[in-house]
Short mmCIF file of C-alpha atoms in Angstrom, two decimals:
data_model
loop_
_atom_site.label_atom_id
_atom_site.label_comp_id
_atom_site.label_asym_id
_atom_site.label_seq_id
_atom_site.Cartn_x
_atom_site.Cartn_y
_atom_site.Cartn_z
CA MET A 1 0.00 0.00 0.00
CA ILE A 2 2.83 2.38 0.90
CA LYS A 3 4.52 1.70 -2.45
CA PHE A 4 1.25 2.43 -4.20
CA PHE A 5 0.97 5.87 -2.61
CA ARG A 6 4.61 6.57 -3.39
CA ARG A 7 4.02 5.82 -7.07
CA ILE A 8 0.99 8.14 -7.12
CA ARG A 9 3.00 10.87 -5.41
CA GLN A 10 5.85 10.56 -7.94
CA ARG A 11 3.39 10.63 -10.80
CA LEU A 12 1.76 13.79 -9.46
CA LEU A 13 5.16 15.39 -9.02
CA SER A 14 6.09 14.49 -12.61
CA GLU A 15 2.83 15.89 -13.94
CA ASN A 16 3.31 19.11 -11.99
CA LYS A 17 6.87 19.41 -13.32
CA PHE A 18 5.65 18.84 -16.89
CA ARG A 19 2.87 21.40 -16.39
CA LYS A 20 5.43 23.93 -15.14
CA TYR A 21 7.68 23.27 -18.12
CA LEU A 22 4.70 23.62 -20.45
CA ILE A 23 3.64 26.91 -18.90
CA TYR A 24 7.25 28.12 -19.05
CA ALA A 25 7.57 27.16 -22.75
CA ILE A 26 4.28 28.84 -23.61
CA GLY A 27 5.43 31.94 -21.75
CA GLU A 28 8.69 31.95 -23.71
CA ILE A 29 6.80 31.65 -27.00
CA ILE A 30 4.48 34.50 -26.05
CA LEU A 31 7.47 36.69 -25.15
CA VAL A 32 9.16 35.90 -28.47
CA VAL A 33 5.95 36.68 -30.39
CA ILE A 34 5.52 39.95 -28.48
CA GLY A 35 9.14 40.84 -29.20
CA ILE A 36 8.66 40.15 -32.91
CA LEU A 37 5.46 42.21 -33.01
CA ILE A 38 7.16 45.12 -31.24
CA ALA A 39 10.13 44.92 -33.62
CA LEU A 40 7.78 44.90 -36.62
CA GLN A 41 5.86 47.83 -35.21
CA ILE A 42 9.06 49.80 -34.67
CA ASN A 43 10.23 48.92 -38.18
CA ASN A 44 6.88 49.97 -39.66
CA TRP A 45 7.00 53.19 -37.69
CA ASN A 46 10.53 53.91 -38.91
CA ASN A 47 9.55 53.15 -42.50
CA TYR A 48 6.48 55.36 -42.15
CA ASN A 49 8.59 58.25 -40.90
CA ILE A 50 11.12 57.74 -43.70
CA ASP A 51 8.28 57.72 -46.28
CA ARG A 52 6.80 60.89 -44.80
CA VAL A 53 10.18 62.64 -44.96
CA SER A 54 10.56 61.54 -48.59
CA GLU A 55 7.02 62.65 -49.39
CA ARG A 56 7.58 66.09 -47.89
CA ASP A 57 10.88 66.49 -49.73
CA TYR A 58 9.31 65.54 -53.07
CA LEU A 59 6.32 67.84 -52.52
CA LYS A 60 8.61 70.75 -51.64
CA ARG A 61 10.59 70.17 -54.83
CA ILE A 62 7.42 69.91 -56.92
CA SER A 63 6.22 73.13 -55.31
CA THR A 64 9.47 74.83 -56.36
CA ASP A 65 9.08 73.48 -59.91
CA LEU A 66 5.48 74.69 -60.09
CA LYS A 67 6.44 78.16 -58.91
CA ALA A 68 8.98 78.28 -61.74
CA ASP A 69 6.30 77.05 -64.17
CA THR A 70 3.86 79.73 -62.98
CA LEU A 71 6.49 82.42 -63.49
CA ASN A 72 7.44 81.09 -66.94
CA PHE A 73 3.80 80.87 -68.01
CA SER A 74 3.21 84.43 -66.82
CA ARG A 75 6.20 85.77 -68.75
CA THR A 76 5.30 83.79 -71.87
CA ILE A 77 1.69 84.98 -71.77
CA ASN A 78 2.85 88.58 -71.43
CA ALA A 79 5.28 88.19 -74.34
CA LEU A 80 2.64 86.52 -76.53
CA LYS A 81 0.22 89.37 -75.84
CA ILE A 82 2.91 91.84 -76.92
CA LYS A 83 3.54 89.70 -80.00
CA GLU A 84 -0.16 89.69 -80.88
CA GLU A 85 -0.43 93.43 -80.34
CA SER A 86 2.61 94.23 -82.50
CA LEU A 87 1.58 91.94 -85.35
CA GLY A 88 -1.97 93.27 -85.15
CA THR A 89 -0.68 96.85 -85.34
CA LEU A 90 1.50 96.07 -88.37
CA LEU A 91 -1.35 94.32 -90.18
CA GLU A 92 -3.70 97.21 -89.45
CA LEU A 93 -1.15 99.75 -90.74
CA ILE A 94 -0.66 97.65 -93.88
CA LYS A 95 -4.41 97.36 -94.39
CA ARG A 96 -4.88 101.13 -94.07
CA GLY A 97 -1.77 101.98 -96.08
CA GLN A 98 -0.38 103.97 -93.16
CA LEU A 99 3.09 102.43 -92.78
CA LYS A 100 4.83 105.58 -94.00
CA THR A 101 2.99 107.72 -91.45
CA VAL A 102 4.76 105.94 -88.57
CA ASP A 103 8.43 106.53 -87.73
CA SER A 104 10.91 103.80 -88.63
CA THR A 105 11.91 103.10 -85.01
CA THR A 106 8.34 102.15 -84.13
CA ILE A 107 7.95 99.92 -87.21
CA ILE A 108 11.18 98.07 -86.48
CA TRP A 109 10.12 97.75 -82.83
CA HIS A 110 6.82 96.13 -83.88
CA ILE A 111 8.62 93.75 -86.24
CA LYS A 112 11.07 92.71 -83.52
CA ARG A 113 8.33 92.12 -80.95
CA GLY A 114 6.18 90.39 -83.51
CA ASN A 115 8.98 87.82 -83.64
CA TYR A 116 8.77 86.94 -79.93
CA PHE A 117 8.70 83.18 -79.23
CA SER A 118 8.92 82.31 -82.92
CA ILE A 119 12.03 80.23 -82.33
CA ALA A 120 11.40 78.60 -78.95
CA HIS A 121 9.33 78.76 -75.78
CA PRO A 122 9.95 77.47 -72.25
CA GLY A 123 8.51 74.10 -71.33
CA ILE A 124 7.45 73.05 -67.84
CA VAL A 125 10.03 72.09 -65.22
CA ASN A 126 9.61 68.33 -64.82
CA ASN A 127 12.87 67.13 -63.22
CA THR A 128 11.25 66.14 -59.92
CA PHE A 129 8.33 64.45 -61.64
CA GLU A 130 10.64 62.40 -63.87
CA GLU A 131 12.57 61.27 -60.79
CA LEU A 132 9.32 60.29 -59.06
CA LYS A 133 8.19 58.39 -62.13
CA ASN A 134 11.47 56.59 -62.74
CA THR A 135 12.19 55.63 -59.12
CA GLY A 136 8.65 54.76 -58.02
CA GLY A 137 8.75 57.68 -55.59
CA MET A 138 5.19 58.61 -56.48
CA GLU A 139 4.09 55.89 -54.04
CA HIS A 140 5.30 58.13 -51.20
CA VAL A 141 2.52 60.62 -52.00
CA ARG A 142 -0.32 59.32 -49.84
CA SER A 143 -3.16 61.38 -51.28
CA THR A 144 -4.61 59.62 -54.33
CA LEU A 145 -6.21 62.91 -55.39
CA LEU A 146 -2.86 64.69 -55.32
CA ARG A 147 -1.09 61.82 -57.09
CA SER A 148 -3.67 61.93 -59.85
CA ALA A 149 -3.43 65.72 -60.12
CA ILE A 150 0.38 65.58 -60.40
CA ASN A 151 0.29 62.89 -63.08
CA ASN A 152 -2.37 64.74 -65.07
CA TYR A 153 -0.51 68.05 -64.89
CA TYR A 154 2.73 66.66 -66.29
CA PHE A 155 0.99 64.49 -68.86
CA ASN A 156 -1.01 67.50 -70.08
CA GLY A 157 2.15 69.62 -69.99
CA GLU A 158 3.93 67.24 -72.35
CA HIS A 159 0.89 67.16 -74.63
CA ARG A 160 0.67 70.96 -74.50
CA ASN A 161 4.33 71.30 -75.45
CA ASP A 162 3.90 68.92 -78.41
CA ARG A 163 0.93 70.93 -79.70
CA ILE A 164 2.87 74.20 -79.44
CA GLU A 165 5.95 72.80 -81.17
CA LYS A 166 3.87 71.34 -83.98
CA LYS A 167 2.06 74.64 -84.54
CA ARG A 168 5.20 76.74 -84.20
CA LYS A 169 6.99 74.74 -86.92
CA GLU A 170 4.26 75.70 -89.40
CA SER A 171 5.62 79.25 -89.62
CA ASP A 172 8.66 80.63 -91.48
CA PHE A 173 8.15 84.08 -89.96
CA SER A 174 11.35 84.16 -87.89
CA PHE A 175 13.51 82.81 -90.71
CA ILE A 176 12.21 85.36 -93.20
CA ILE A 177 12.46 88.28 -90.75
CA HIS A 178 16.07 87.58 -89.83
CA HIS A 179 16.93 86.93 -93.48
CA LYS A 180 15.35 90.17 -94.69
CA ILE A 181 16.42 92.32 -91.73
CA PRO A 182 19.99 91.36 -90.74
CA GLY A 183 21.07 92.04 -87.15
CA LEU A 184 17.56 92.65 -85.90
CA ASN A 185 17.87 93.10 -82.14
CA GLU A 186 16.30 94.81 -79.13
CA THR A 187 18.18 96.58 -76.34
CA ASP A 188 16.47 98.39 -73.47
CA GLY A 189 13.18 98.48 -75.36
CA VAL A 190 14.75 99.89 -78.54
CA ALA A 191 14.89 97.74 -81.70
CA SER A 192 17.76 98.05 -84.17
CA TYR A 193 19.12 96.34 -87.30
CA ARG A 194 22.11 96.40 -89.66
CA ASN A 195 21.18 99.47 -91.72
CA ASP A 196 24.48 99.10 -93.56
CA LEU A 197 23.15 95.86 -95.03
CA VAL A 198 19.52 96.79 -95.69
CA SER A 199 17.76 100.13 -96.10
CA TYR A 200 14.56 101.11 -94.36
CA LYS A 201 12.89 101.50 -97.78
CA GLU A 202 13.71 97.86 -98.52
CA ILE A 203 12.18 96.90 -95.18
CA LEU A 204 8.99 98.84 -96.00
CA ASP A 205 8.80 97.17 -99.41
CA MET A 206 9.18 93.80 -97.70
CA ILE A 207 6.42 94.60 -95.21
CA ASN A 208 4.09 95.68 -98.01
CA SER A 209 4.67 92.46 -99.92
CA TYR A 210 2.06 89.73 -100.17
CA GLU A 211 4.54 87.23 -98.71
CA PHE A 212 4.97 89.26 -95.52
CA LYS A 213 1.25 89.85 -95.04
CA LYS A 214 0.63 86.13 -95.45
CA ILE A 215 3.22 85.04 -92.90
CA ALA A 216 2.27 87.88 -90.51
CA VAL A 217 -1.36 86.73 -90.47
CA SER A 218 -0.22 83.13 -89.95
CA GLU A 219 2.11 84.18 -87.11
CA TYR A 220 -0.66 86.20 -85.50
CA ASN A 221 -2.96 83.18 -85.53
CA ILE A 222 -0.21 80.93 -84.17
CA ALA A 223 0.42 83.43 -81.35
CA ALA A 224 -3.29 83.43 -80.48
CA PHE A 225 -3.30 79.61 -80.50
CA ILE A 226 -0.23 79.32 -78.25
CA LEU A 227 -1.48 82.08 -75.96
CA LYS A 228 -4.69 80.18 -75.24
CA ILE A 229 -2.73 77.01 -74.48
CA GLN A 230 -0.29 78.84 -72.20
CA GLU A 231 -3.13 80.51 -70.32
CA GLY A 232 -4.56 77.05 -69.69
CA GLY A 233 -1.15 75.87 -68.48
CA TYR A 234 -0.86 78.84 -66.15
CA ALA A 235 -4.27 78.04 -64.61
CA ASP A 236 -3.33 74.35 -64.22
CA SER A 237 -0.01 75.19 -62.54
CA LYS A 238 -1.76 77.48 -60.03
CA VAL A 239 -4.36 74.82 -59.17
CA LEU A 240 -1.75 72.09 -58.62
CA LEU A 241 0.51 74.45 -56.68
CA ASN A 242 -2.37 75.21 -54.30
CA LEU A 243 -3.03 71.47 -53.82
CA VAL A 244 0.63 70.77 -53.07
CA GLU A 245 0.88 73.72 -50.66
CA GLU A 246 -2.26 72.58 -48.84
CA GLU A 247 -0.80 69.08 -48.45
CA LEU A 248 2.47 70.50 -47.12
CA ASN A 249 0.68 72.75 -44.64
CA GLU A 250 -1.24 69.78 -43.22
CA LYS A 251 1.95 67.89 -42.33
#
């Protein structure tokens, strides 16, 4: 009987020891799991902070690019309006036969300004956007609305530039002007040319020619076309700039 109770006692002791080991092992597993979860949380938090820093940096750079775009659009629009006005004045003087009633300095000034942006025009600043696109950095921008607005702006900007370049290449105005009026230049608001190579009478005869009237009308229409596009670009740049600034101010 005594042996029987001893066996039961040993069995109970063994079961208690096993139970303790089991509880200890479970506790160890729980601690490991908690440690892993904390490490993951810390890693996620670090990654989140890194992404937010990257996002803010990209948005600041895009903001700087858009401010440059807004300034370029504003200058281009102003120059195109001057171009339109000068070409319109020349065409009106030709139509009324009043070229000789205006002094030569003014005529040359209108010709020079009528040639604004015939050779080239500034495109949008897209360095930051290209980096975002090529590196996958756009994923750092959390707002889907802002991401979409940024993509649309630069896509439309490229399309806008293609339309302008295609239209601009339709005109020979700049080539003919510089060929017929050598050394045409503007300094401090005063236009000049190489009068040792061409006389003012020859310039007047050129202006009165059918060829000049044809290309002047074409250039006027091209200026009006580009002006409308640039005004749209200016409005788009202001809208996106406001969205970016709002996002930056919320952070």
